[in-house]
Coordinates of C-alpha atoms in Angstrom, one line a residue:
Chain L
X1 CA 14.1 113.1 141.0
X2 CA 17.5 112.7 140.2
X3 CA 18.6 109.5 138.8
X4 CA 21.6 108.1 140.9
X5 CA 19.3 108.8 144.2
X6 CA 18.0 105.1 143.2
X7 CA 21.0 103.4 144.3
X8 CA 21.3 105.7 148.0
X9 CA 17.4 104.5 148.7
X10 CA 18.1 101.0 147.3
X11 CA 21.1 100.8 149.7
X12 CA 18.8 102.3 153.0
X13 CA 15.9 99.9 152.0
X14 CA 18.3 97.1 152.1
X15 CA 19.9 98.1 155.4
X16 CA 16.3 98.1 156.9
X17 CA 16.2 94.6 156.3
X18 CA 19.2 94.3 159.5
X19 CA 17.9 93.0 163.2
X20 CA 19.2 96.1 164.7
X21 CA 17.4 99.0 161.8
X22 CA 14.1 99.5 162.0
X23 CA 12.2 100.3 158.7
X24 CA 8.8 102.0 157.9
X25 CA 7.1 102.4 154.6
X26 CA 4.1 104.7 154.4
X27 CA 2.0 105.7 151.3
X28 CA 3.9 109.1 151.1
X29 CA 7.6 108.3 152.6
X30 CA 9.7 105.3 153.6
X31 CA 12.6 105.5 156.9
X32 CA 15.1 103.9 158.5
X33 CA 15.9 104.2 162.2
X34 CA 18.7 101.9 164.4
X35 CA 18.9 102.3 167.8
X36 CA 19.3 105.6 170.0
X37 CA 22.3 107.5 168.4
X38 CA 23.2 105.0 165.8
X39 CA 23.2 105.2 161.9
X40 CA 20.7 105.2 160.1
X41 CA 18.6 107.9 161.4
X42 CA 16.4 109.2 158.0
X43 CA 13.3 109.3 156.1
X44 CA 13.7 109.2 152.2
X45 CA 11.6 108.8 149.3
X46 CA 9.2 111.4 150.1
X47 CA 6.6 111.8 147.0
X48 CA 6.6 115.5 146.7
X49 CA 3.5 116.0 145.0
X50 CA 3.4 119.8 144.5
X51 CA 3.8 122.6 147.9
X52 CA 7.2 120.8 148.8
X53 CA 7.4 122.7 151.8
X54 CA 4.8 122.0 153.1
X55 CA 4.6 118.4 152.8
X56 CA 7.7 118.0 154.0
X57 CA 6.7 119.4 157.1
X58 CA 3.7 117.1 156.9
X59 CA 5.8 114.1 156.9
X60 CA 8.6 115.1 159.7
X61 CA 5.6 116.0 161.4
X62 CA 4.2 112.5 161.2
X63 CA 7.8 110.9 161.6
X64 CA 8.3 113.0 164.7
X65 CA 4.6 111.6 166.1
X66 CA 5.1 108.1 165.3
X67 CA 9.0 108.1 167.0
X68 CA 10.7 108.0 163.3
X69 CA 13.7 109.8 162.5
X70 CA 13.7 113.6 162.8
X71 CA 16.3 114.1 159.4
X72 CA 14.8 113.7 156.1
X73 CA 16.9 113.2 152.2
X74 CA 15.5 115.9 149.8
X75 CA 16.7 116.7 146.4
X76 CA 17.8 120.1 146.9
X77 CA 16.4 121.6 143.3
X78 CA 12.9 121.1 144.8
X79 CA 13.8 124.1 147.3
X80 CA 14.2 127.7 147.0
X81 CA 14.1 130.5 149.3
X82 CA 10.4 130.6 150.1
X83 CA 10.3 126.7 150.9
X84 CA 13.4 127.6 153.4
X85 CA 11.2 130.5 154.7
X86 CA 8.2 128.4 155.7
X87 CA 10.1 125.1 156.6
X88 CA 12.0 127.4 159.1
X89 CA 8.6 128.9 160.7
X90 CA 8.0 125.3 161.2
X91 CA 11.1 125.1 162.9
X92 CA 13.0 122.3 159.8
X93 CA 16.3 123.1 158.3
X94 CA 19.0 122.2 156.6
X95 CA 22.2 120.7 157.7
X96 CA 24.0 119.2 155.2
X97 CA 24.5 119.1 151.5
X98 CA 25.2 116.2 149.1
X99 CA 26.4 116.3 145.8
X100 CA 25.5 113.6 143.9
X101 CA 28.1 112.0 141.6
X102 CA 28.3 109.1 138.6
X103 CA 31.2 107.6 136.3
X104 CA 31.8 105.0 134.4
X105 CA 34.8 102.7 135.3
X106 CA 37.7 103.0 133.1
X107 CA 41.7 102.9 133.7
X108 CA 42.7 105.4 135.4
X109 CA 46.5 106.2 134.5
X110 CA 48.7 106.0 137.9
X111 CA 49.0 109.0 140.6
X112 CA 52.7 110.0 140.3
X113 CA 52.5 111.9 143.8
X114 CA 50.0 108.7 145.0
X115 CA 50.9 106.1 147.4
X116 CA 51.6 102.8 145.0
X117 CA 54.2 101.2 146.2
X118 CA 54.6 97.0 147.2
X119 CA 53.5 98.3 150.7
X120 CA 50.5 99.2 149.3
X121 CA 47.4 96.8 148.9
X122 CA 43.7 97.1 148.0
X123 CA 41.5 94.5 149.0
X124 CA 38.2 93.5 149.7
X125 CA 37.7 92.9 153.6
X126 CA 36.4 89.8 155.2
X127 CA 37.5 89.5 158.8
X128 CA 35.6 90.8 161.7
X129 CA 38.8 92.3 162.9
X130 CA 39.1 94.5 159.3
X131 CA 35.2 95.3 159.5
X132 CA 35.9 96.7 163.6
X133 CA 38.5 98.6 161.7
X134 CA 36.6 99.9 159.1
X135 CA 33.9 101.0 161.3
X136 CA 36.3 103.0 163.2
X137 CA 37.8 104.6 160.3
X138 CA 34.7 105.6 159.4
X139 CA 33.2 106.9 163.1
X140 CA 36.3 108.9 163.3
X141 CA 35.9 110.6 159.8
X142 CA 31.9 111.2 160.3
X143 CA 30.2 110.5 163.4
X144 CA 28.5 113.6 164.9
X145 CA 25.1 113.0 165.3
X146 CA 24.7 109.3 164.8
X147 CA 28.0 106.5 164.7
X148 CA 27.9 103.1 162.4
X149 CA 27.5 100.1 165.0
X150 CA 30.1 97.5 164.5
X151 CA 27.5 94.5 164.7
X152 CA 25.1 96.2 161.6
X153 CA 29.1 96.7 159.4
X154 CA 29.1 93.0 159.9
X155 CA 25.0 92.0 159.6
X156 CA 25.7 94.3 155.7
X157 CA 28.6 92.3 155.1
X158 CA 26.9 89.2 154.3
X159 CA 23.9 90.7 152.4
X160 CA 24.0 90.4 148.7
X161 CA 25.0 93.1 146.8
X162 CA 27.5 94.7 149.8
X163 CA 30.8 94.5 150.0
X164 CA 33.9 96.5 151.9
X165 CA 36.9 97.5 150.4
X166 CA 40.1 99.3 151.8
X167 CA 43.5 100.4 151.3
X168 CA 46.2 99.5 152.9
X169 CA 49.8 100.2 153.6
X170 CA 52.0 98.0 155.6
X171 CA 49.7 96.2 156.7
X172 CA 47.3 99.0 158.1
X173 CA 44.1 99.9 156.9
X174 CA 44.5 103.8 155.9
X175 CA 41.1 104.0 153.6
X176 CA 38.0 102.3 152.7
X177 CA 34.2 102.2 151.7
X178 CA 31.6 100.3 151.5
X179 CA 29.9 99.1 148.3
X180 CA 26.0 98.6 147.4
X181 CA 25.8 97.0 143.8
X182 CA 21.8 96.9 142.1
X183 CA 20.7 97.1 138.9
X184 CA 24.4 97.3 137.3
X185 CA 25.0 100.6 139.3
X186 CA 27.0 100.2 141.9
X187 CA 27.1 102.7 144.9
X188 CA 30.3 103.8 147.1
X189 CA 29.8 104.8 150.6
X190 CA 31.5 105.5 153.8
X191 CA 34.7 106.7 151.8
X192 CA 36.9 107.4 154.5
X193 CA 40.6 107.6 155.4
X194 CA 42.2 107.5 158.6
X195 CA 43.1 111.3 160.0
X196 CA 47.1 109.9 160.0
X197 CA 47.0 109.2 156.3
X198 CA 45.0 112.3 155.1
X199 CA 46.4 114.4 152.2
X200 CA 49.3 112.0 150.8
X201 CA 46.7 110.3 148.1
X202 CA 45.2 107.2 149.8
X203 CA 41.9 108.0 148.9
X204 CA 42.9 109.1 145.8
X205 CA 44.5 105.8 145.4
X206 CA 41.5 103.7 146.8
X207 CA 38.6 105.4 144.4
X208 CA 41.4 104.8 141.5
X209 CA 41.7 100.4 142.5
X210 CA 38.2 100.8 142.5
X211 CA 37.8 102.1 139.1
X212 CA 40.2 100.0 137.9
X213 CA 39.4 96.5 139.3
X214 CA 36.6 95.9 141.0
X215 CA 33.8 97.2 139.3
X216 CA 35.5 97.3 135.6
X217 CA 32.2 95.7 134.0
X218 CA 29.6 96.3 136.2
X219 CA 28.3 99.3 134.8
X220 CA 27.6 103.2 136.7
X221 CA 29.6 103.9 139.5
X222 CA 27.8 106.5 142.1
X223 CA 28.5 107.9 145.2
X224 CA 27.2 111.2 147.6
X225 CA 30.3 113.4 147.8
X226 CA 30.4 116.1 150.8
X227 CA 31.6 119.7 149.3
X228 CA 35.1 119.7 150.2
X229 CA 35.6 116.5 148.2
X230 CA 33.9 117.6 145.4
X231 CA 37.1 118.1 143.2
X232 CA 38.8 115.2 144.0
X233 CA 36.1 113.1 142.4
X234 CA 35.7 115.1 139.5
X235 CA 39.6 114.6 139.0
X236 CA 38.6 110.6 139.1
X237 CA 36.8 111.2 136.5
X238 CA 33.1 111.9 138.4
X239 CA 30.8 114.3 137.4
X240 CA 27.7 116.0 139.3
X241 CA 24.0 115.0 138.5
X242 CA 22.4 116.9 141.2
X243 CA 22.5 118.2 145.3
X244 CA 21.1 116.5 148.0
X245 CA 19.9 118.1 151.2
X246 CA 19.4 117.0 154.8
X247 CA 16.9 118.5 156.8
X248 CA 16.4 117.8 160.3
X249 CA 13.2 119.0 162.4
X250 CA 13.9 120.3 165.8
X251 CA 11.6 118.2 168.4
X252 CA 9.6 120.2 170.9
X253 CA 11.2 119.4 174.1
Chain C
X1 CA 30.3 147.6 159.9
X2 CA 33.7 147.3 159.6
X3 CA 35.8 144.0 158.9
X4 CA 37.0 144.2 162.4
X5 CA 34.1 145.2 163.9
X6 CA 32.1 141.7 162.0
X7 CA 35.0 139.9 163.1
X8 CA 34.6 141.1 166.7
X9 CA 31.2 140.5 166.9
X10 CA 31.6 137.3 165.3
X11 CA 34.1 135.6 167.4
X12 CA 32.1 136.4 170.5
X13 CA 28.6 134.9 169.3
X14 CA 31.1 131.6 168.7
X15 CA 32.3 132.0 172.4
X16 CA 28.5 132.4 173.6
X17 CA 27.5 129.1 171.7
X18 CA 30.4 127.2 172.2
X19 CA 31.8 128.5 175.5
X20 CA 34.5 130.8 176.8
X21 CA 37.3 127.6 177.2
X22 CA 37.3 126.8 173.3
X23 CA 40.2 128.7 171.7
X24 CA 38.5 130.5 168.9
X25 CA 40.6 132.6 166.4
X26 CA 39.9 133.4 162.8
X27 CA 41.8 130.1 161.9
X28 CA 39.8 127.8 163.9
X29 CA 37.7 125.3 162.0
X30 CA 34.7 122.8 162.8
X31 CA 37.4 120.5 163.2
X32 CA 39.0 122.0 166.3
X33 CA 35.5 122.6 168.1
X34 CA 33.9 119.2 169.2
X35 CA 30.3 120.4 170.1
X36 CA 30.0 122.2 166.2
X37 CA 28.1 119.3 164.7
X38 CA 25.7 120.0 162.2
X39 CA 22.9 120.6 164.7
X40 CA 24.6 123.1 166.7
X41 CA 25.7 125.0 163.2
X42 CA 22.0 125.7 163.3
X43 CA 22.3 127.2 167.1
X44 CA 25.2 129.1 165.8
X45 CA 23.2 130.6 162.5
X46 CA 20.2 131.5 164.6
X47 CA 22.8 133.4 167.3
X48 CA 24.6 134.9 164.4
X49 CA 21.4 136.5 162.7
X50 CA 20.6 138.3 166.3
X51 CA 24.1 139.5 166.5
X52 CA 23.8 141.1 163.3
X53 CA 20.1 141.6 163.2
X54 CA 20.2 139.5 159.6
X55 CA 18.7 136.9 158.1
X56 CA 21.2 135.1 156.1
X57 CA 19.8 131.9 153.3
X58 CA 20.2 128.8 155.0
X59 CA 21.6 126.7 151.6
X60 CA 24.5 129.7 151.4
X61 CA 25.3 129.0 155.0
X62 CA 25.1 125.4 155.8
X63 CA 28.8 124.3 154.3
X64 CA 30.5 127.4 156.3
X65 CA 32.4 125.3 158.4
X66 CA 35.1 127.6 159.6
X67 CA 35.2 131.3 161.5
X68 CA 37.1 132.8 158.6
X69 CA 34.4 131.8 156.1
X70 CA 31.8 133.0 158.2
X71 CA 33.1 135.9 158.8
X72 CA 33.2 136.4 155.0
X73 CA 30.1 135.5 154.4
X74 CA 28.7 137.8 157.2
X75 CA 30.5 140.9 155.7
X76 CA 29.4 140.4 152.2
X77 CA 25.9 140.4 153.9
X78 CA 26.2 143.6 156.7
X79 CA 29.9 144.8 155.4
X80 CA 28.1 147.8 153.3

């Protein structure tokens, strides 16, 4: 299994501890479900012993019987074109790719075409009106299948080890994430920049404040990149470990 | 098969999935057609391999978020 993958299942196993997320360990697999349309919707962990395919249809199989989560977090190496070929007889496929990505903090010099200007603030966010923003910024930028409920942003908020970050400019809230920090690696999620601010370095900027301030000494920084951001990270100085891939398992109506 | 021709054929699996009222050009994008989540990308693979009686590999084709790339990556397939 790839190594950073700790962190994303550390981070899913904590957010099954919130009232509204549900979560299920079994011998082979562990999941997290919220409620009907809401993220989390996925089971992860699976121990893969040695026919992948096949017992990954075993476990969405179960998942589907016992109500879980139809979407399950593989490690993409682990599948090749005859897994694909039975998993889709068996009516599973993929929909989405991950690429798993580490650095270590370090000083990043200044973005001459970025956004740094005494407008421009980065800061951790406290009040429930920054986490409602937040939470929008990030339905808008991923919401398809599932959205982030407000009220679980705020339950994470006061967990240890979570914190929320963004960018702003003038006073507005143009990017942010959310952080999950254990075992001196800390983990950056729901990177996302409002649709007005896209393209003139904000996120750029954010990922740089974060290299350089919060996390200066706290060890691995690590984060799921979707493809089209790929580049960006590796010019902040990320590299890839590995590919993660979403399957989903269409229910028999 | 022509460029045109997979091009064609493309654009009007696209209208069969995601209706007649979307606009739907070579330019058009997952970002410009609400109902293309990742689920319906599925829909649209499936409808895309009748079309042109392939079967295309699902890791290639999961990130193909726009018509233009699909279109690509349907004539590097059936182009010869």
């Amino acid at each position: 299994m790839i190594e950073n993958v700790h962190n994303l299942f550390g981070f899913y196993r904590e957010t099954g501890f919130c009232s509204s997320v549900s979560f299920t360990k079994t011998d082979r697999f562990s999941a997290i479900s919220g409620a009907k349309n809401s993220w989390p919707q996925l089971v992860f962990d699976i121990d893969f012993q040695e026919n992948t395919a096949q017992e990954l249809n075993q476990v969405l199989t179960q998942a589907v019987n016992r109500k879980l989560p139809v979407f399950a977090v593989c490690d993409a190496a682990l599948f090749g074109e005859k897994e694909l070929d039975y998993l889709r007889q068996n009516e599973i496929y993929p929909v989405k790719f991950w690429t798993l990505m580490h650095a270590f903090p370090q000083p990043l010099p200044q973005n001459p075409n970025g956004q740094q200007s005494e407008k421009t603030e980065f800061r951790k966010l406290y009040t429930d009106a920054e986490l409602e923003e937040f939470t929008a910024l990030v339905n808008a930028e991923f919401a398809q299948n599932a959205s982030l409920s407000v009220s679980l942003t705020k339950e994470l908020n006061v967990k240890d080890g979570v914190g929320f970050y963004g960018l702003f400019f003038d006073g507005k809230l143009t990017s942010g994430l959310q952080t999950f920090s254990e075992n001196q690696t800390t983990g950056l999620y729901f990177i996302a920049t409002d649709a007005a601010f896209r393209g003139r370095g904000f996120a750029t900027e954010l990922i740089r404040q974060v290299m350089n301030n919060s996390f200066g000494n706290s060890g691995e920084l690590v984060l799921q990149a979707v493809q089209k951001a790929v580049p960006l990270y590796r010019r902040l100085g990320f590299s890839e470990e590995g590919k993660l891939v979403i399957f989903w398992k269409k229910e028999k109506i | 098969m022509t460029r045109e021709e997979t091009v064609s054929k493309t654009l009007a699996t696209f209208r069969k999935v995601f209706g007649e009222a979307e606009n739907i050009n070579e330019q058009t994008t997952a970002d410009d057609i609400r109902a293309w989540d990742s689920l319906n990308h599925i829909v649209l693979i499936q409808e895309l391999e009748k079309t042109f009686n392939l079967k295309f590999n699902l890791f290639e084709i999961i990130e193909i978020r726009d018509v233009a790339g699909m279109v690509d990556y349907i004539f590097s397939k059936a182009g010869k």
